[in-house]
Tab-separated table of C-alpha atoms in Angstrom:
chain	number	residue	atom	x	y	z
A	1	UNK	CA	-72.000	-160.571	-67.313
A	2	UNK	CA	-73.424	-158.834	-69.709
A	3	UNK	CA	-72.191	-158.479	-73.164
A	4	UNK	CA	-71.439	-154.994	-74.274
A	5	UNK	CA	-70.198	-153.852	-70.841
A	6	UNK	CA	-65.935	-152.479	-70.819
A	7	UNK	CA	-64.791	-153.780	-67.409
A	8	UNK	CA	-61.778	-151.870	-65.855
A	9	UNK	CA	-58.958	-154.560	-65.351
A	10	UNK	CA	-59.271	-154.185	-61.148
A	11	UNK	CA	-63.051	-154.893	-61.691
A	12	UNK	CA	-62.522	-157.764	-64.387
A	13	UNK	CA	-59.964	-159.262	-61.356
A	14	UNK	CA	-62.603	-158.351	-58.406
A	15	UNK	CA	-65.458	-159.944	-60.580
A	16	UNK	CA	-63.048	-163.393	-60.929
A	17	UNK	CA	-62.275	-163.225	-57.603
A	18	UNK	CA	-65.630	-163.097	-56.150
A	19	UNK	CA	-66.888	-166.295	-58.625
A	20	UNK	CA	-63.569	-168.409	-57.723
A	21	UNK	CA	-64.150	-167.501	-53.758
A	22	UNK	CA	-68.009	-168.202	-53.830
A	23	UNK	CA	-67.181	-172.122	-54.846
A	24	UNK	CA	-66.925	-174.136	-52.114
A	25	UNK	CA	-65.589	-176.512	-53.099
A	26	UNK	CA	-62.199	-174.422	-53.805
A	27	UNK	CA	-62.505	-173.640	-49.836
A	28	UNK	CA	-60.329	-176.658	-48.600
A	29	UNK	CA	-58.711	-178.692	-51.233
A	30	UNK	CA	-55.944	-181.338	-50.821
A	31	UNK	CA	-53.101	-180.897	-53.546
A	32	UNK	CA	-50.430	-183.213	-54.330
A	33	UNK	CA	-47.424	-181.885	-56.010
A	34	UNK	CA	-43.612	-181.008	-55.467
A	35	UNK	CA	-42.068	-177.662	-54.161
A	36	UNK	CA	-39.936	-175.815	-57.034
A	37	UNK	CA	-39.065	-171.977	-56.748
A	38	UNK	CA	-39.235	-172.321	-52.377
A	39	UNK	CA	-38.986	-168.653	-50.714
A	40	UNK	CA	-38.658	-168.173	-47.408
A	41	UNK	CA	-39.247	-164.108	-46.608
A	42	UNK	CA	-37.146	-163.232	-44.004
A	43	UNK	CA	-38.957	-160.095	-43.208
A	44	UNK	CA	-42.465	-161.252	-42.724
A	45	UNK	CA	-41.993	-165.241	-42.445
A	46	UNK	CA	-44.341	-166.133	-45.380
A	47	UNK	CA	-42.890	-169.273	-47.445
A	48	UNK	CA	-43.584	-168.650	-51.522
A	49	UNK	CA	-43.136	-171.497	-53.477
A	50	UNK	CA	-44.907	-173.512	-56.392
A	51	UNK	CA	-46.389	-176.461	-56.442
A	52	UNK	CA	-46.161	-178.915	-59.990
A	53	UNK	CA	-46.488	-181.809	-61.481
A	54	UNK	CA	-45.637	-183.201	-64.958
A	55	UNK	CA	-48.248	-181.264	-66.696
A	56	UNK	CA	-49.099	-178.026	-64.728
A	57	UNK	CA	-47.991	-175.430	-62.195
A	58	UNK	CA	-49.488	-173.339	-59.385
A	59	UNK	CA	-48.359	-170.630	-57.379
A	60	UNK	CA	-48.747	-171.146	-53.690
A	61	UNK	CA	-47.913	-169.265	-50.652
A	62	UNK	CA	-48.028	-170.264	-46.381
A	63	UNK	CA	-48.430	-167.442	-44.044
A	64	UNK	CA	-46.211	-167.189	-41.019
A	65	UNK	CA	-49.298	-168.173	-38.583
A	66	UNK	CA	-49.703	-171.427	-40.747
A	67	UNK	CA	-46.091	-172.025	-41.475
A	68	UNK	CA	-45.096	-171.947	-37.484
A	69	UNK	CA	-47.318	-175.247	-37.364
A	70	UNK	CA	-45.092	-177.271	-39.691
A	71	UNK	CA	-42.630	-180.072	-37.797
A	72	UNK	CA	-40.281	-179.691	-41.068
A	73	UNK	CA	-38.595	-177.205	-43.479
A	74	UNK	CA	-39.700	-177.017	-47.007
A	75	UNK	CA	-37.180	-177.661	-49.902
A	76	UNK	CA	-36.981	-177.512	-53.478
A	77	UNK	CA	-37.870	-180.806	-54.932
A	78	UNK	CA	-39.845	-182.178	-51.699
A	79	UNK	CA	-42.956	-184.378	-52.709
A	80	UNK	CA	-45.883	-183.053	-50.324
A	81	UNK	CA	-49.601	-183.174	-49.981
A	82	UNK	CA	-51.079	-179.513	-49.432
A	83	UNK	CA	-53.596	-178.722	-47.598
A	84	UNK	CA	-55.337	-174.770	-48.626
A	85	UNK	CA	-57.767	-173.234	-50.271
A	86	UNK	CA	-57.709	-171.245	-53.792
A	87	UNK	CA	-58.050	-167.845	-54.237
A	88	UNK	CA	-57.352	-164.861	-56.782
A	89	UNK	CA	-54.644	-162.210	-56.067
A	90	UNK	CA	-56.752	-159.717	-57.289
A	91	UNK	CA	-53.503	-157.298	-57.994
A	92	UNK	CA	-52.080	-159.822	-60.215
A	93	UNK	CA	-54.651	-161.252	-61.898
A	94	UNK	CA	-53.490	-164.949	-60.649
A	95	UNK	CA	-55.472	-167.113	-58.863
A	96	UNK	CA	-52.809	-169.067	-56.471
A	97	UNK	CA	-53.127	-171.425	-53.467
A	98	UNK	CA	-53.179	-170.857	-50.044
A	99	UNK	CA	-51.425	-173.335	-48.396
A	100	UNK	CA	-52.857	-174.159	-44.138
A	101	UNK	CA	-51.073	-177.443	-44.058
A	102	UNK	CA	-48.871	-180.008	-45.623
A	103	UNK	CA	-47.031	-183.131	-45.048
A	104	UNK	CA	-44.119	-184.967	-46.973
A	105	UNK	CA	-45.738	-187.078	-49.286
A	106	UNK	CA	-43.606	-190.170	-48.063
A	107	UNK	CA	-46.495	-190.049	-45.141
A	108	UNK	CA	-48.691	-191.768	-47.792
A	109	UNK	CA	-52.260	-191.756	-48.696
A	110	UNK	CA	-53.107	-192.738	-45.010
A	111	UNK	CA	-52.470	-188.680	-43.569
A	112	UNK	CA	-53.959	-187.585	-46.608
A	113	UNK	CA	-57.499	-189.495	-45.809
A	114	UNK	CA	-56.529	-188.730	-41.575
A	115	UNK	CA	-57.181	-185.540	-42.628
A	116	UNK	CA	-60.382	-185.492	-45.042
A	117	UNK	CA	-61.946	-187.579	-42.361
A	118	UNK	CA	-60.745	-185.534	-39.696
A	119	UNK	CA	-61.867	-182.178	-41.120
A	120	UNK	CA	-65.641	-184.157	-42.360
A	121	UNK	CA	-66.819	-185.246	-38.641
A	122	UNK	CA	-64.969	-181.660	-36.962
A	123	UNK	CA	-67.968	-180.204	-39.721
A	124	UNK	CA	-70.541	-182.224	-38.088
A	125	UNK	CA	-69.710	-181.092	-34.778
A	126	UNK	CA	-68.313	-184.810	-34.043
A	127	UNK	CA	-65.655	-183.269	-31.834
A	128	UNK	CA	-67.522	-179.857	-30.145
A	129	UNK	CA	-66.052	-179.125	-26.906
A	130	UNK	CA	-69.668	-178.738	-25.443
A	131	UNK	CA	-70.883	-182.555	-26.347
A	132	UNK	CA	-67.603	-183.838	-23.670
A	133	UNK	CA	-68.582	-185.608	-20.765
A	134	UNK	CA	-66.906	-185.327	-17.653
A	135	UNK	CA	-65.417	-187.931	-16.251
A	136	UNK	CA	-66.446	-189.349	-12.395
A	137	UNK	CA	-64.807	-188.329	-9.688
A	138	UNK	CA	-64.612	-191.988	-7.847
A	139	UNK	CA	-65.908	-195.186	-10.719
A	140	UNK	CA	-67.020	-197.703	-9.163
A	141	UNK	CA	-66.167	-200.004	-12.454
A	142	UNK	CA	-64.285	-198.850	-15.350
A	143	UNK	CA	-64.254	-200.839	-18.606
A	144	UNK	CA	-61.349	-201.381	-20.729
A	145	UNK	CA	-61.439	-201.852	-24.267
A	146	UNK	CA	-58.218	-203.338	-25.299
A	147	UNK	CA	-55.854	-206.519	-26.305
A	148	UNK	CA	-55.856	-209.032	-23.589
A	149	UNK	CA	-52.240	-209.673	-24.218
A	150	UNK	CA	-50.757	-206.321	-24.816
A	151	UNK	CA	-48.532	-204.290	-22.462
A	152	UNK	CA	-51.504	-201.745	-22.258
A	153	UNK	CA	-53.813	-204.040	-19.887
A	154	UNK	CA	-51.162	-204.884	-17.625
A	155	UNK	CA	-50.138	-201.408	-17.793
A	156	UNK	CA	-53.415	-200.241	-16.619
A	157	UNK	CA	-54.113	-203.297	-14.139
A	158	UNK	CA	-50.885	-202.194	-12.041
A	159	UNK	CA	-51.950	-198.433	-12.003
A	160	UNK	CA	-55.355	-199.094	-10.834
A	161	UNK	CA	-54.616	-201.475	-8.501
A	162	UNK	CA	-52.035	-199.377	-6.463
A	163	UNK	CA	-54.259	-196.025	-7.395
A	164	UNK	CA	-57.439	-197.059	-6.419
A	165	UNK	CA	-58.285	-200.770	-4.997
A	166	UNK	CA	-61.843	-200.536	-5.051
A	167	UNK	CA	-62.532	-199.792	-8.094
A	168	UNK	CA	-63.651	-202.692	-10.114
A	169	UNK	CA	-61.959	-203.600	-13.857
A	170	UNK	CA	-63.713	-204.743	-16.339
A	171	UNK	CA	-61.989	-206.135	-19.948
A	172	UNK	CA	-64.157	-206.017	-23.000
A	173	UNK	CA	-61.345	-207.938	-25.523
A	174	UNK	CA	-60.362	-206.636	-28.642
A	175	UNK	CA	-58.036	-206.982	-31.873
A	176	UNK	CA	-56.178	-202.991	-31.703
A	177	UNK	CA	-54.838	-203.651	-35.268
A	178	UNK	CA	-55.995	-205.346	-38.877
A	179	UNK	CA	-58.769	-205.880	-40.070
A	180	UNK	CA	-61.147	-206.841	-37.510
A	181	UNK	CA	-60.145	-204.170	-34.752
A	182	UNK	CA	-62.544	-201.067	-35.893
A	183	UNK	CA	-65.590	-203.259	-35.897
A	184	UNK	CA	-64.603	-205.062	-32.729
A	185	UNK	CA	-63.785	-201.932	-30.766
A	186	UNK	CA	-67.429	-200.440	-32.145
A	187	UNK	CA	-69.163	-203.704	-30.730
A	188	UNK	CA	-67.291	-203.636	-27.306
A	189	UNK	CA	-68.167	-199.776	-26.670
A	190	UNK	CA	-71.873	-200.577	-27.856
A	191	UNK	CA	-71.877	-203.751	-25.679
A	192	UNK	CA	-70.429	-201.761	-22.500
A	193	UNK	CA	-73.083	-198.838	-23.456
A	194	UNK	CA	-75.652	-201.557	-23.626
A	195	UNK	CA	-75.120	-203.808	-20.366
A	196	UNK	CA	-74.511	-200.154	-18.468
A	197	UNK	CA	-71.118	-202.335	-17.570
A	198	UNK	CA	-68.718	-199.274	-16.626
A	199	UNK	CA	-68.469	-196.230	-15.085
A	200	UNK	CA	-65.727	-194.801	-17.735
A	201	UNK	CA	-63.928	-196.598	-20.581
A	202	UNK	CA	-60.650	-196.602	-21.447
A	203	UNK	CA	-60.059	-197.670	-25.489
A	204	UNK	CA	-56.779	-197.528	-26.620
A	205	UNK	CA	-53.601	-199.556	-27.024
A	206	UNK	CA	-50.103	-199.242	-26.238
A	207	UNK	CA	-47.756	-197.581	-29.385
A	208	UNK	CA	-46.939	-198.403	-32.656
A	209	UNK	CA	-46.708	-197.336	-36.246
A	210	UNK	CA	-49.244	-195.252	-38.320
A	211	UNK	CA	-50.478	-198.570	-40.259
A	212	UNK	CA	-50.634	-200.672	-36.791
A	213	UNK	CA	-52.477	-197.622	-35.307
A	214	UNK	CA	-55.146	-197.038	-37.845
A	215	UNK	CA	-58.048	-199.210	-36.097
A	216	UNK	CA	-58.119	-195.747	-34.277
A	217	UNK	CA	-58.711	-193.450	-36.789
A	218	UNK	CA	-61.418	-195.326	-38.914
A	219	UNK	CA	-64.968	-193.241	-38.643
A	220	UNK	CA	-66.834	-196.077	-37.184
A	221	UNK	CA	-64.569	-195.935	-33.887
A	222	UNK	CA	-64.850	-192.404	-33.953
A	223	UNK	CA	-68.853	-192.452	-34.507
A	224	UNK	CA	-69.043	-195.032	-31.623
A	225	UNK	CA	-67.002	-193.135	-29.233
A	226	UNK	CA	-68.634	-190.062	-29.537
A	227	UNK	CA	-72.547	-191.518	-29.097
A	228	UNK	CA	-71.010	-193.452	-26.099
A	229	UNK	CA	-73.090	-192.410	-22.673
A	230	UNK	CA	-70.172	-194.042	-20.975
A	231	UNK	CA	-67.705	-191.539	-20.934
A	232	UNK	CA	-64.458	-192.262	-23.290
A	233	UNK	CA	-60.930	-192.002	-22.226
A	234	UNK	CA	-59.069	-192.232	-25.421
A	235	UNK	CA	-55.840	-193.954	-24.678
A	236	UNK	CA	-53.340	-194.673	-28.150
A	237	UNK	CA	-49.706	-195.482	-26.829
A	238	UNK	CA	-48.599	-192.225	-29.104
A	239	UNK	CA	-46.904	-189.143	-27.098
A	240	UNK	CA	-47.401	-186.538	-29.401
A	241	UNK	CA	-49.552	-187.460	-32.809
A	242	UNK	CA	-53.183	-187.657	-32.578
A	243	UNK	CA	-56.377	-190.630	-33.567
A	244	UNK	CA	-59.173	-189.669	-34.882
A	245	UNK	CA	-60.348	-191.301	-31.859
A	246	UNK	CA	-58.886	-189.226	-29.720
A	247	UNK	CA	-60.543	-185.439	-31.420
A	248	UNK	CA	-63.800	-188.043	-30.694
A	249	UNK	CA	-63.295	-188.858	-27.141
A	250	UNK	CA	-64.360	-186.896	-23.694
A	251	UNK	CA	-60.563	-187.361	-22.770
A	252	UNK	CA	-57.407	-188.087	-24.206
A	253	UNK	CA	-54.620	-189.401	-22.715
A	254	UNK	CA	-50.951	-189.961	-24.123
A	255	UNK	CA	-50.671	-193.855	-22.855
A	256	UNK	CA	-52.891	-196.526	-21.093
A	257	UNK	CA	-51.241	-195.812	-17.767
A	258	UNK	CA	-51.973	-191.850	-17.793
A	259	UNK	CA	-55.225	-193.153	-19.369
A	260	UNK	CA	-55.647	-195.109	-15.595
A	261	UNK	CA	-54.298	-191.968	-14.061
A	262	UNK	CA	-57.113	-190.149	-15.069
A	263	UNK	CA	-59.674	-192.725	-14.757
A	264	UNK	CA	-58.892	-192.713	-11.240
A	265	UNK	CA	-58.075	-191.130	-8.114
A	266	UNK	CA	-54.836	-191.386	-5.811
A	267	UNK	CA	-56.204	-193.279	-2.820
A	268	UNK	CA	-53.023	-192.191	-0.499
A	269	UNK	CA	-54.131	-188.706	-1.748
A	270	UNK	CA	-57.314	-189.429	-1.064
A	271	UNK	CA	-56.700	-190.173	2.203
A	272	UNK	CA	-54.452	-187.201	2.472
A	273	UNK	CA	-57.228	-185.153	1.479
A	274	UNK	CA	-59.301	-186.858	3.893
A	275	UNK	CA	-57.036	-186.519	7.181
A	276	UNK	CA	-56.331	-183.136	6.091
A	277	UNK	CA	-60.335	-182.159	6.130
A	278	UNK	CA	-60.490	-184.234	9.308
A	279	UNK	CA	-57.922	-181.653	11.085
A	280	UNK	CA	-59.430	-178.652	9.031
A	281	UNK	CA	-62.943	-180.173	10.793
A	282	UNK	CA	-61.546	-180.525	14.401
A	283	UNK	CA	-59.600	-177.118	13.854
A	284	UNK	CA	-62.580	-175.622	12.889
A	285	UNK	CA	-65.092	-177.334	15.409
A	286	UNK	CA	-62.211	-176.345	18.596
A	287	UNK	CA	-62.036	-172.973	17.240
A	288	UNK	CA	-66.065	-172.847	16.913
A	289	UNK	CA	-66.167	-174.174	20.527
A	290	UNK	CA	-63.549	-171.791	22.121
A	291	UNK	CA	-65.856	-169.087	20.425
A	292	UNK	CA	-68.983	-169.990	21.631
A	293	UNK	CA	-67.216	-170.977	25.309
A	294	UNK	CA	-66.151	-167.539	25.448
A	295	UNK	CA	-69.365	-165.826	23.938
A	296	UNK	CA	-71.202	-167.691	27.131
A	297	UNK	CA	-69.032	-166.769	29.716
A	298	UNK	CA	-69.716	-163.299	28.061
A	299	UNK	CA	-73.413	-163.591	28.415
A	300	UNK	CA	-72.842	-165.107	31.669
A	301	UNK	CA	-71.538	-162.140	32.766
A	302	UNK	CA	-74.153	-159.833	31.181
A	303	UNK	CA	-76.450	-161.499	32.663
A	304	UNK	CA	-75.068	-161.268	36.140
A	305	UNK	CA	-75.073	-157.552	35.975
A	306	UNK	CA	-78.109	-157.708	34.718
A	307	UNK	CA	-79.463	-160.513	36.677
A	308	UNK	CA	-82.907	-159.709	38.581
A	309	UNK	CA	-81.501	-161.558	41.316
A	310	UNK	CA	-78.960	-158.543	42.091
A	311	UNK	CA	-82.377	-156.121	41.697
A	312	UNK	CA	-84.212	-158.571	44.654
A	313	UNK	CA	-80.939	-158.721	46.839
A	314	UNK	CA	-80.715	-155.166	47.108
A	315	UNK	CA	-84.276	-154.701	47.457
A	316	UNK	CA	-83.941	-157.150	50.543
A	317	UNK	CA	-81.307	-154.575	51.735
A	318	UNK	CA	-83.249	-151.824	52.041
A	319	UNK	CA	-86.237	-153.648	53.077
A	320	UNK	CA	-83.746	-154.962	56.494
A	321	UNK	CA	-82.289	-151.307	56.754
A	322	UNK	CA	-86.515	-150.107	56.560
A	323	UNK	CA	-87.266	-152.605	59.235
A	324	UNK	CA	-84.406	-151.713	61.314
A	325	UNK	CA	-85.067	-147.938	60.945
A	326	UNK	CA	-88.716	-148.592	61.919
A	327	UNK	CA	-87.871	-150.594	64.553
A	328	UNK	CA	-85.579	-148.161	66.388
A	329	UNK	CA	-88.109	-145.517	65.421
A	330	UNK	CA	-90.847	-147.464	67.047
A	331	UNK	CA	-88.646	-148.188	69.977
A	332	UNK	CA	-87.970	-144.511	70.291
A	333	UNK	CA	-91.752	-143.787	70.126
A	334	UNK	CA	-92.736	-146.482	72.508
A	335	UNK	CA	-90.054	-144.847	75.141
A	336	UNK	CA	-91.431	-141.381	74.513
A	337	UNK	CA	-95.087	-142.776	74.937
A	338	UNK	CA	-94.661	-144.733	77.926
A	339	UNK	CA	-92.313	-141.783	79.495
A	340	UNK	CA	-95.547	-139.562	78.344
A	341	UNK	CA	-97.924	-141.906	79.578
A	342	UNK	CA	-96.255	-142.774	83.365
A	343	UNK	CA	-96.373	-138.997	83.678
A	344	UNK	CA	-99.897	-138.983	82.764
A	345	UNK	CA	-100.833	-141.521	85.025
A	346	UNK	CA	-98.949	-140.096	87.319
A	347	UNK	CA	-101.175	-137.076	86.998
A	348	UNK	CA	-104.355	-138.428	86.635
A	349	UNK	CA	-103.441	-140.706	90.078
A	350	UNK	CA	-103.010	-137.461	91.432
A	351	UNK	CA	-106.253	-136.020	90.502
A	352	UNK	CA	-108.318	-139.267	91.431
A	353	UNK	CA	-111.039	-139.007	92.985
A	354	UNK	CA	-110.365	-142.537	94.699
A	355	UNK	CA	-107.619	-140.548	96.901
A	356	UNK	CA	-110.147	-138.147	97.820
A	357	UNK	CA	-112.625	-140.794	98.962
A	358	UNK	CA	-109.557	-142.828	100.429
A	359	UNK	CA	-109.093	-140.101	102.911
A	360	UNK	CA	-112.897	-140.194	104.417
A	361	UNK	CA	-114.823	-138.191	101.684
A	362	UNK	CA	-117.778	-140.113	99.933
A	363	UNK	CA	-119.992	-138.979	96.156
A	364	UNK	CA	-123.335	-139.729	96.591
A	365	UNK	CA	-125.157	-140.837	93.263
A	366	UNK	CA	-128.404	-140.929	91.701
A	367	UNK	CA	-129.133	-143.511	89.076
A	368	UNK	CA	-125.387	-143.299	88.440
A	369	UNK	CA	-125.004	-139.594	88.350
A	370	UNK	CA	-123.489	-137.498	90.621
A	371	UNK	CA	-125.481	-135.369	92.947
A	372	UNK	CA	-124.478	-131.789	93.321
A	373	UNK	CA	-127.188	-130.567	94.654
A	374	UNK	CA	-129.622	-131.819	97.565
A	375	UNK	CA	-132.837	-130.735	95.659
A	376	UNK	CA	-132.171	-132.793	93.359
A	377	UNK	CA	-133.536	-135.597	95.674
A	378	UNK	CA	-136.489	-136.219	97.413
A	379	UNK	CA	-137.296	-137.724	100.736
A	380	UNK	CA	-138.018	-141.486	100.548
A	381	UNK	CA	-135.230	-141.677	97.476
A	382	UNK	CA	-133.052	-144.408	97.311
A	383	UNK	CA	-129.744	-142.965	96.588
A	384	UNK	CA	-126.048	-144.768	96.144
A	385	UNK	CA	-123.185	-143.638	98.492
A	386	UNK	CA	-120.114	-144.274	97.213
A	387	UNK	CA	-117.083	-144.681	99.771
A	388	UNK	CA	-113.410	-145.315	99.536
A	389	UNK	CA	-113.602	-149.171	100.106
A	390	UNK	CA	-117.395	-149.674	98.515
A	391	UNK	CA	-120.485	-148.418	98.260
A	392	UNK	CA	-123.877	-147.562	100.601
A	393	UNK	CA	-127.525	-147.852	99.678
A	394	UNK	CA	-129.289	-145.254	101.466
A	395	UNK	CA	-132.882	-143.971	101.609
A	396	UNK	CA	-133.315	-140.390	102.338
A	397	UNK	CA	-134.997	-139.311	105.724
A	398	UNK	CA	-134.672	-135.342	105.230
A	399	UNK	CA	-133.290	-132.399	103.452
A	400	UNK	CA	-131.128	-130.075	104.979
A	401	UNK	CA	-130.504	-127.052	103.198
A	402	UNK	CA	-126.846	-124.987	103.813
């Protein structure tokens, strides 16, 4: 700032402010110290306190949200490591620390680094929800990373075994505490990665104190678990306290044997599941059929109405009742004919001329015609005379008018 320049007090304090909250590093700092001056507001919840040493003091304060997080009470005197971030109270003038965390300080140097390491690989995105891998349904192997002697093998042995028979175990055998665990359970989830050995791991160990626990929260456990392609069951025998390992892994789970739980299905369930599709499948398959039964009867029936058949049947009905009508019309007409022709016969018989000739009367013809008329003949002629039982050839002598 420039020389020369008269600052109001609120702008000096803004201007302080804004330098102190622009340095990251004063973003998250651990601070060891011990509590004097503890508040507890009773109207809003926020603990005031502050936090010395030999040499210096700083005033501190834990919000309600942050404070609700805490598995102890803070007193006067109490040792602790903070967890916070610095800041000015730009009414004051003070710069004071806001506390997110703390822990007693008889938890030792080992929470203190838990945490550092925890909150370095959350910043890398070590433990993003979106890099988990779910875990199969039905593993055909799953590989266990664990003590050979410990209760957590046999632990997981009996659970898979009754759980799930077919699935094949395989042990990849490790030291879970000292010196030599971290690196060996980083080789056996690289070696299982590798030889494609498992389906799912399971890396954990049954309970224990921080110190025999720590194999699980060094960074090159965590590191290995997250770039596994195998996915990671985190299983540390701790109910409620967290590994690094598990933030790392796809799943955690409180002991080995929920660890083999998960890793697994229920076979009797399984089979539950299956008998109870199988009846849902018959159910549904009856039902279908009693559908389609009655949807074909329906048709069925359509189509009887319908059904051409009826069309040709009735069409043969008529086509008797047309016969039958022409029949007994053509009888009637053949009786009135024949009655109409006897009585025609009857007549013409009467009008013959064969009665006429019958009775001594004879037609005389000339080249088949009838001759009316005696000049119509000459003498010499031969002429035909027709009588009632045959016929005369006769030659004409004379002609006899009148």
């Amino acid at each position: 700032m420039s020389n020369g320049v008269v600052l109001s007090v609120s702008q000096l304090n803004r201007y302080v402010k804004s330098i102190i909250e622009q340095d990251m590093n004063l973003q998250t700092v651990f601070v060891e110290g011990e509590i004097s001056n503890f508040t507890n507001h009773y109207k809003t919840g926020h603990y005031y306190m502050t936090v010395k040493d030999a040499d210096s003091s700083i005033k501190a304060v834990m919000f309600k949200t942050a404070n609700m997080r805490l598995k102890f009470v803070p007193e006067n005197a109490m040792k602790v490591i903070i967890k916070g971030r610095v800041a000015v109270f730009e009414r004051d003038g003070q710069y004071q620390l806001y506390i997110d965390d703390m822990i007693p300080e008889g938890t030792g140097a080992l929470s203190l680094a838990f945490e550092k390491l925890k909150e370095r690989l959350a910043k890398e995105g070590l433990f993003d929800a979106e890099k988990k891998k779910p875990i199969p349904v039905y593993p055909e192997r799953v590989g266990v990373v664990t003590s050979p002697t410990g209760a957590a093998i046999r632990d997981i042995i009996n659970v898979i075994s009754r759980r799930f028979p077919l699935t094949e175990l395989v042990l990849c055998p490790v030291a879970v505490q000292g010196e030599y665990a971290a690196p060996q359970i980083k080789a056996a989830i690289e070696l299982f990665n590798k030889k494609k050995a498992a389906d799912v791991l399971i890396v954990g160990r049954g309970g224990g104190s921080v110190e025999e626990l720590w194999a699980f929260n060094e960074e090159i456990v965590a590191r290995a678990v997250a770039a596994s392609e195998i996915p990671v069951i985190s299983a540390v025998g701790h109910e409620t306290d967290f590994t690094i390992c598990d933030f790392a892994a796809d799943l955690r789970a409180p002991t080995p044997s929920a660890a083999a739980e998960l890793a697994v299905p229920d076979s009797f369930q399984q089979h539950e599941m299956l008998g109870s599709f199988g009846r849902r499948i018959r159910n549904s398959v009856s039902d279908r059929i009693g559908w389609e039964t009655a949807r074909v009867k329906l048709v069925k029936a359509t189509l009887q109405r319908h059904s051409p058949q009826n069309y040709i049947d009735n069409l043969r009905v008529r086509c008797d009742k047309a016969v039958m009508a022409m029949e007994s019309a053509v009888s009637r007409d053949m009786a009135l004919k024949s009655k109409e022709f006897s009585s025609l016969c009857e007549k013409l018989d009467a009008l013959s001329p064969l009665k006429i000739l019958a009775r001594g009367y004879g037609a005389a013809l000339r080249q088949g015609k009838i001759i009316s008329d005696v000049n119509a003949v000459e003498r010499g002629e031969i002429i035909d005379l027709i009588l009632g039982n045959g016929t005369l050839e006769c030659e004409v002598k004379d002609i006899k008018n009148g």
